[in-house]
Amino acid sequence: GAGVSQSPSNKVTEKGKDVELRCDPISGHTALYWYRQSLGQGLEFLIYFQGNSAPDKSGLPSDRFSAERTGGSVSTLTIQRTQQEDSAVYLCASTPDGHFQETQYFGPGTRLLVL
Amino acid sequence: QKEVEQNSGPLSVPEGAIASLNCTYSDRGSQSFFWYRQYSGKSPELIMFIYSNGDKEDGRFTAQLNKASQYVSLLIRDSQPSDSATYLCAVNRRGSYIPTFGRGTSLIVHP
């Protein structure tokens, strides 16, 4: 079946502009994660959604970052008033239930460059 | 604070050799352990997972877990140039839905 999809694959924006990144998880997966990966860095957890429960936003670096998940499926990560330090690859992953033994299935990522 | 440590490398091995990648973790409650491979410019993909102490083999890959010493290793036998990538270690504990990732070890297999 189809894997995790993300769009756009690349995004170049100017400092101060808002951007929206989209993630479409694997069908049937209730758990969805957003991560950020800067050059040469590991995966930085941003936010977690599980079904209709309130999201775990503990990894969001500032209030400029927000995310929503509509209908328990597609998710959008929004970065307001982008800064140059927001430049990174934003990865979305999904798992069937968010269980601690589950494999993370990653999308291809969105490469964000803030000029 | 949960930490997962990996040597950033690069680890350079000749083709056909055994590559040994190591990962240590700080949370003694960790119970699931994953190795992901990430090619340059691509997203991570699962290589192996291990839950119990000891060795787990899958083809050319062997994961080794030692909970007492809090480390997990990945051995790649008969290394190939196509194995050149960054290998990420991820650790999770029972009841947690957010794994902790290490920064990854860069592996270079030269012909």
Short mmCIF file of C-alpha atoms in Angstrom, two decimals:
data_model
loop_
_atom_site.label_atom_id
_atom_site.label_comp_id
_atom_site.label_asym_id
_atom_site.label_seq_id
_atom_site.Cartn_x
_atom_site.Cartn_y
_atom_site.Cartn_z
CA GLY A 1 0.00 0.00 0.00
CA ALA A 2 0.95 3.66 -0.12
CA GLY A 3 3.49 4.95 2.35
CA VAL A 4 3.61 8.25 4.21
CA SER A 5 3.49 11.19 1.84
CA GLN A 6 4.57 14.76 2.48
CA SER A 7 4.24 17.96 0.52
CA PRO A 8 5.86 20.06 -0.65
CA SER A 9 9.13 18.18 -1.06
CA ASN A 10 11.03 21.47 -1.04
CA LYS A 11 10.07 24.90 0.19
CA VAL A 12 12.05 28.11 -0.07
CA THR A 13 10.63 31.08 1.77
CA GLU A 14 11.67 34.47 3.00
CA LYS A 15 12.25 35.25 6.62
CA GLY A 16 9.05 36.36 8.29
CA LYS A 17 6.71 34.46 5.99
CA ASP A 18 4.40 31.67 7.17
CA VAL A 19 4.69 28.15 5.77
CA GLU A 20 2.46 25.08 5.86
CA LEU A 21 3.78 21.56 5.57
CA ARG A 22 1.49 18.64 4.90
CA CYS A 23 1.65 14.98 5.92
CA ASP A 24 -0.60 12.14 4.81
CA PRO A 25 0.07 9.07 6.97
CA ILE A 26 -0.32 5.43 6.05
CA SER A 27 -3.99 4.53 5.86
CA GLY A 28 -5.20 3.09 9.16
CA HIS A 29 -2.31 4.44 11.22
CA THR A 30 -3.67 6.34 14.18
CA ALA A 31 -0.35 7.72 15.45
CA LEU A 32 1.40 10.56 13.63
CA TYR A 33 4.66 12.27 14.51
CA TRP A 34 6.45 15.37 13.29
CA TYR A 35 10.24 15.59 13.59
CA ARG A 36 12.83 18.13 12.53
CA GLN A 37 16.29 17.20 11.31
CA SER A 38 18.92 19.87 10.88
CA LEU A 39 22.08 19.25 8.89
CA GLY A 40 24.19 16.66 10.65
CA GLN A 41 21.78 16.48 13.58
CA GLY A 42 19.54 13.75 14.88
CA LEU A 43 15.79 13.71 14.84
CA GLU A 44 14.18 16.35 17.01
CA PHE A 45 10.67 15.41 18.11
CA LEU A 46 8.12 18.16 17.56
CA ILE A 47 4.56 16.89 18.09
CA TYR A 48 2.58 13.65 18.34
CA PHE A 49 -1.02 12.90 17.44
CA GLN A 50 -2.91 9.76 18.48
CA GLY A 51 -6.43 9.33 17.16
CA ASN A 52 -8.76 11.96 18.56
CA SER A 53 -6.71 12.56 21.72
CA ALA A 54 -5.13 15.90 22.52
CA PRO A 55 -1.72 16.09 20.81
CA ASP A 56 1.56 15.98 22.70
CA LYS A 57 3.10 19.34 21.81
CA SER A 58 6.03 19.05 24.19
CA GLY A 59 8.65 19.21 21.42
CA LEU A 60 7.50 22.37 19.68
CA PRO A 61 10.41 24.84 19.94
CA SER A 62 8.33 28.02 20.09
CA ASP A 63 4.80 29.32 19.79
CA ARG A 64 5.48 30.05 16.13
CA PHE A 65 5.04 26.34 15.51
CA SER A 66 1.63 24.70 15.48
CA ALA A 67 0.07 21.62 14.00
CA GLU A 68 -3.31 20.14 13.47
CA ARG A 69 -4.67 16.85 12.30
CA THR A 70 -8.01 16.80 10.61
CA GLY A 71 -10.28 13.78 10.69
CA GLY A 72 -7.58 11.67 12.29
CA SER A 73 -5.65 11.51 9.05
CA VAL A 74 -3.87 14.36 7.26
CA SER A 75 -1.77 16.68 9.37
CA THR A 76 -0.49 20.19 8.72
CA LEU A 77 2.50 21.72 10.46
CA THR A 78 2.47 25.52 10.36
CA ILE A 79 5.45 27.73 11.05
CA GLN A 80 4.62 31.39 11.46
CA ARG A 81 7.07 34.24 10.92
CA THR A 82 9.80 31.89 9.77
CA GLN A 83 13.37 32.44 10.90
CA GLN A 84 16.60 31.28 9.28
CA GLU A 85 17.14 28.77 12.10
CA ASP A 86 13.92 27.04 11.03
CA SER A 87 15.74 25.79 7.94
CA ALA A 88 15.78 22.00 8.21
CA VAL A 89 14.17 18.84 6.92
CA TYR A 90 10.76 18.27 8.46
CA LEU A 91 9.90 14.58 8.66
CA CYS A 92 6.54 13.05 9.33
CA ALA A 93 6.16 9.49 10.56
CA SER A 94 3.22 7.26 11.37
CA THR A 95 2.69 4.04 13.30
CA PRO A 96 -0.38 1.85 13.72
CA ASP A 97 -1.10 2.75 17.35
CA GLY A 98 1.84 4.65 18.88
CA HIS A 99 2.83 1.54 20.83
CA PHE A 100 6.37 1.61 22.21
CA GLN A 101 7.36 -1.42 20.15
CA GLU A 102 6.14 -0.10 16.82
CA THR A 103 8.35 0.82 13.89
CA GLN A 104 8.18 4.39 12.68
CA TYR A 105 7.34 4.76 8.98
CA PHE A 106 8.76 7.99 7.66
CA GLY A 107 7.67 10.16 4.81
CA PRO A 108 10.21 11.60 2.35
CA GLY A 109 10.37 14.88 4.23
CA THR A 110 10.00 18.54 3.36
CA ARG A 111 13.22 20.47 2.95
CA LEU A 112 12.63 24.00 4.20
CA LEU A 113 15.02 26.82 3.43
CA VAL A 114 14.41 30.21 4.98
CA LEU A 115 16.31 33.01 3.27
CA GLN B 1 16.60 13.29 30.60
CA LYS B 2 16.67 10.35 28.27
CA GLU B 3 19.79 10.26 26.12
CA VAL B 4 20.93 8.05 23.30
CA GLU B 5 24.57 8.37 22.33
CA GLN B 6 26.25 7.33 19.13
CA ASN B 7 29.68 8.05 17.74
CA SER B 8 29.08 10.38 14.80
CA GLY B 9 31.92 8.84 12.78
CA PRO B 10 32.51 8.52 9.98
CA LEU B 11 33.27 4.87 10.42
CA SER B 12 35.18 3.73 7.37
CA VAL B 13 35.49 0.03 6.55
CA PRO B 14 36.67 -1.83 3.45
CA GLU B 15 34.21 -3.76 1.35
CA GLY B 16 33.66 -7.26 2.74
CA ALA B 17 34.60 -6.33 6.31
CA ILE B 18 32.39 -6.30 9.40
CA ALA B 19 31.06 -2.89 10.41
CA SER B 20 30.26 -2.46 14.08
CA LEU B 21 27.98 0.38 15.14
CA ASN B 22 27.36 1.13 18.79
CA CYS B 23 24.71 2.96 20.76
CA THR B 24 24.42 3.63 24.49
CA TYR B 25 21.35 4.84 26.31
CA SER B 26 20.70 6.38 29.70
CA ASP B 27 17.14 5.28 30.50
CA ARG B 28 17.23 1.94 32.31
CA GLY B 29 13.52 1.54 31.63
CA SER B 30 14.11 1.29 27.89
CA GLN B 31 12.61 -1.83 26.42
CA SER B 32 12.49 -1.48 22.66
CA PHE B 33 15.46 -0.73 20.45
CA PHE B 34 15.57 0.11 16.78
CA TRP B 35 18.19 0.62 14.10
CA TYR B 36 17.25 2.84 11.16
CA ARG B 37 19.31 3.45 8.06
CA GLN B 38 19.24 6.87 6.43
CA TYR B 39 20.81 7.43 3.03
CA SER B 40 21.94 10.95 2.25
CA GLY B 41 18.96 13.10 1.34
CA LYS B 42 16.49 10.36 2.17
CA SER B 43 14.31 9.52 5.16
CA PRO B 44 15.10 6.85 7.77
CA GLU B 45 14.00 3.28 7.18
CA LEU B 46 13.96 0.42 9.66
CA ILE B 47 16.80 -2.09 9.53
CA MET B 48 16.10 -4.07 12.69
CA PHE B 49 14.45 -3.96 16.07
CA ILE B 50 15.33 -5.90 19.21
CA TYR B 51 13.55 -6.22 22.53
CA SER B 52 15.42 -8.95 24.42
CA ASN B 53 18.97 -9.30 25.62
CA GLY B 54 21.25 -11.16 23.27
CA ASP B 55 21.67 -11.31 19.54
CA LYS B 56 19.14 -11.07 16.75
CA GLU B 57 20.20 -11.89 13.21
CA ASP B 58 18.60 -10.91 9.92
CA GLY B 59 20.66 -11.68 6.86
CA ARG B 60 23.91 -9.73 7.03
CA PHE B 61 22.70 -7.72 10.01
CA THR B 62 22.96 -8.66 13.69
CA ALA B 63 21.62 -6.55 16.52
CA GLN B 64 23.09 -7.11 19.96
CA LEU B 65 21.43 -5.88 23.13
CA ASN B 66 22.93 -5.72 26.61
CA LYS B 67 20.50 -4.09 29.01
CA ALA B 68 22.80 -4.43 32.02
CA SER B 69 25.45 -2.36 30.27
CA GLN B 70 22.85 -0.21 28.48
CA TYR B 71 24.13 -0.60 24.98
CA VAL B 72 22.87 -1.89 21.69
CA SER B 73 25.02 -2.67 18.67
CA LEU B 74 24.49 -3.31 15.00
CA LEU B 75 26.92 -5.55 13.13
CA ILE B 76 26.95 -5.56 9.35
CA ARG B 77 28.78 -8.53 7.87
CA ASP B 78 30.28 -8.55 4.37
CA SER B 79 29.83 -4.77 4.16
CA GLN B 80 28.97 -3.40 0.74
CA PRO B 81 29.35 0.12 -0.66
CA SER B 82 25.55 0.25 -0.74
CA ASP B 83 25.60 0.05 3.07
CA SER B 84 27.19 3.50 3.17
CA ALA B 85 24.66 5.60 5.06
CA THR B 86 23.93 7.08 8.47
CA TYR B 87 22.61 4.60 11.01
CA LEU B 88 20.25 5.92 13.67
CA CYS B 89 19.66 4.18 16.96
CA ALA B 90 16.23 4.70 18.58
CA VAL B 91 15.12 3.65 22.03
CA ASN B 92 11.72 3.56 23.70
CA ARG B 93 10.28 2.45 27.00
CA ARG B 94 7.08 0.65 27.86
CA GLY B 95 4.16 3.07 27.93
CA SER B 96 6.01 5.74 25.96
CA TYR B 97 4.94 6.64 22.46
CA ILE B 98 7.89 8.92 21.66
CA PRO B 99 11.16 7.15 20.87
CA THR B 100 14.46 8.85 21.57
CA PHE B 101 16.82 8.94 18.61
CA GLY B 102 20.57 9.16 18.62
CA ARG B 103 22.32 11.54 16.22
CA GLY B 104 23.47 8.67 14.06
CA THR B 105 26.76 7.15 12.92
CA SER B 106 27.95 7.75 9.39
CA LEU B 107 29.26 4.56 7.78
CA ILE B 108 31.43 4.58 4.67
CA VAL B 109 32.19 1.29 2.96
CA HIS B 110 34.97 1.76 0.44
CA PRO B 111 35.67 -0.66 -2.44
#
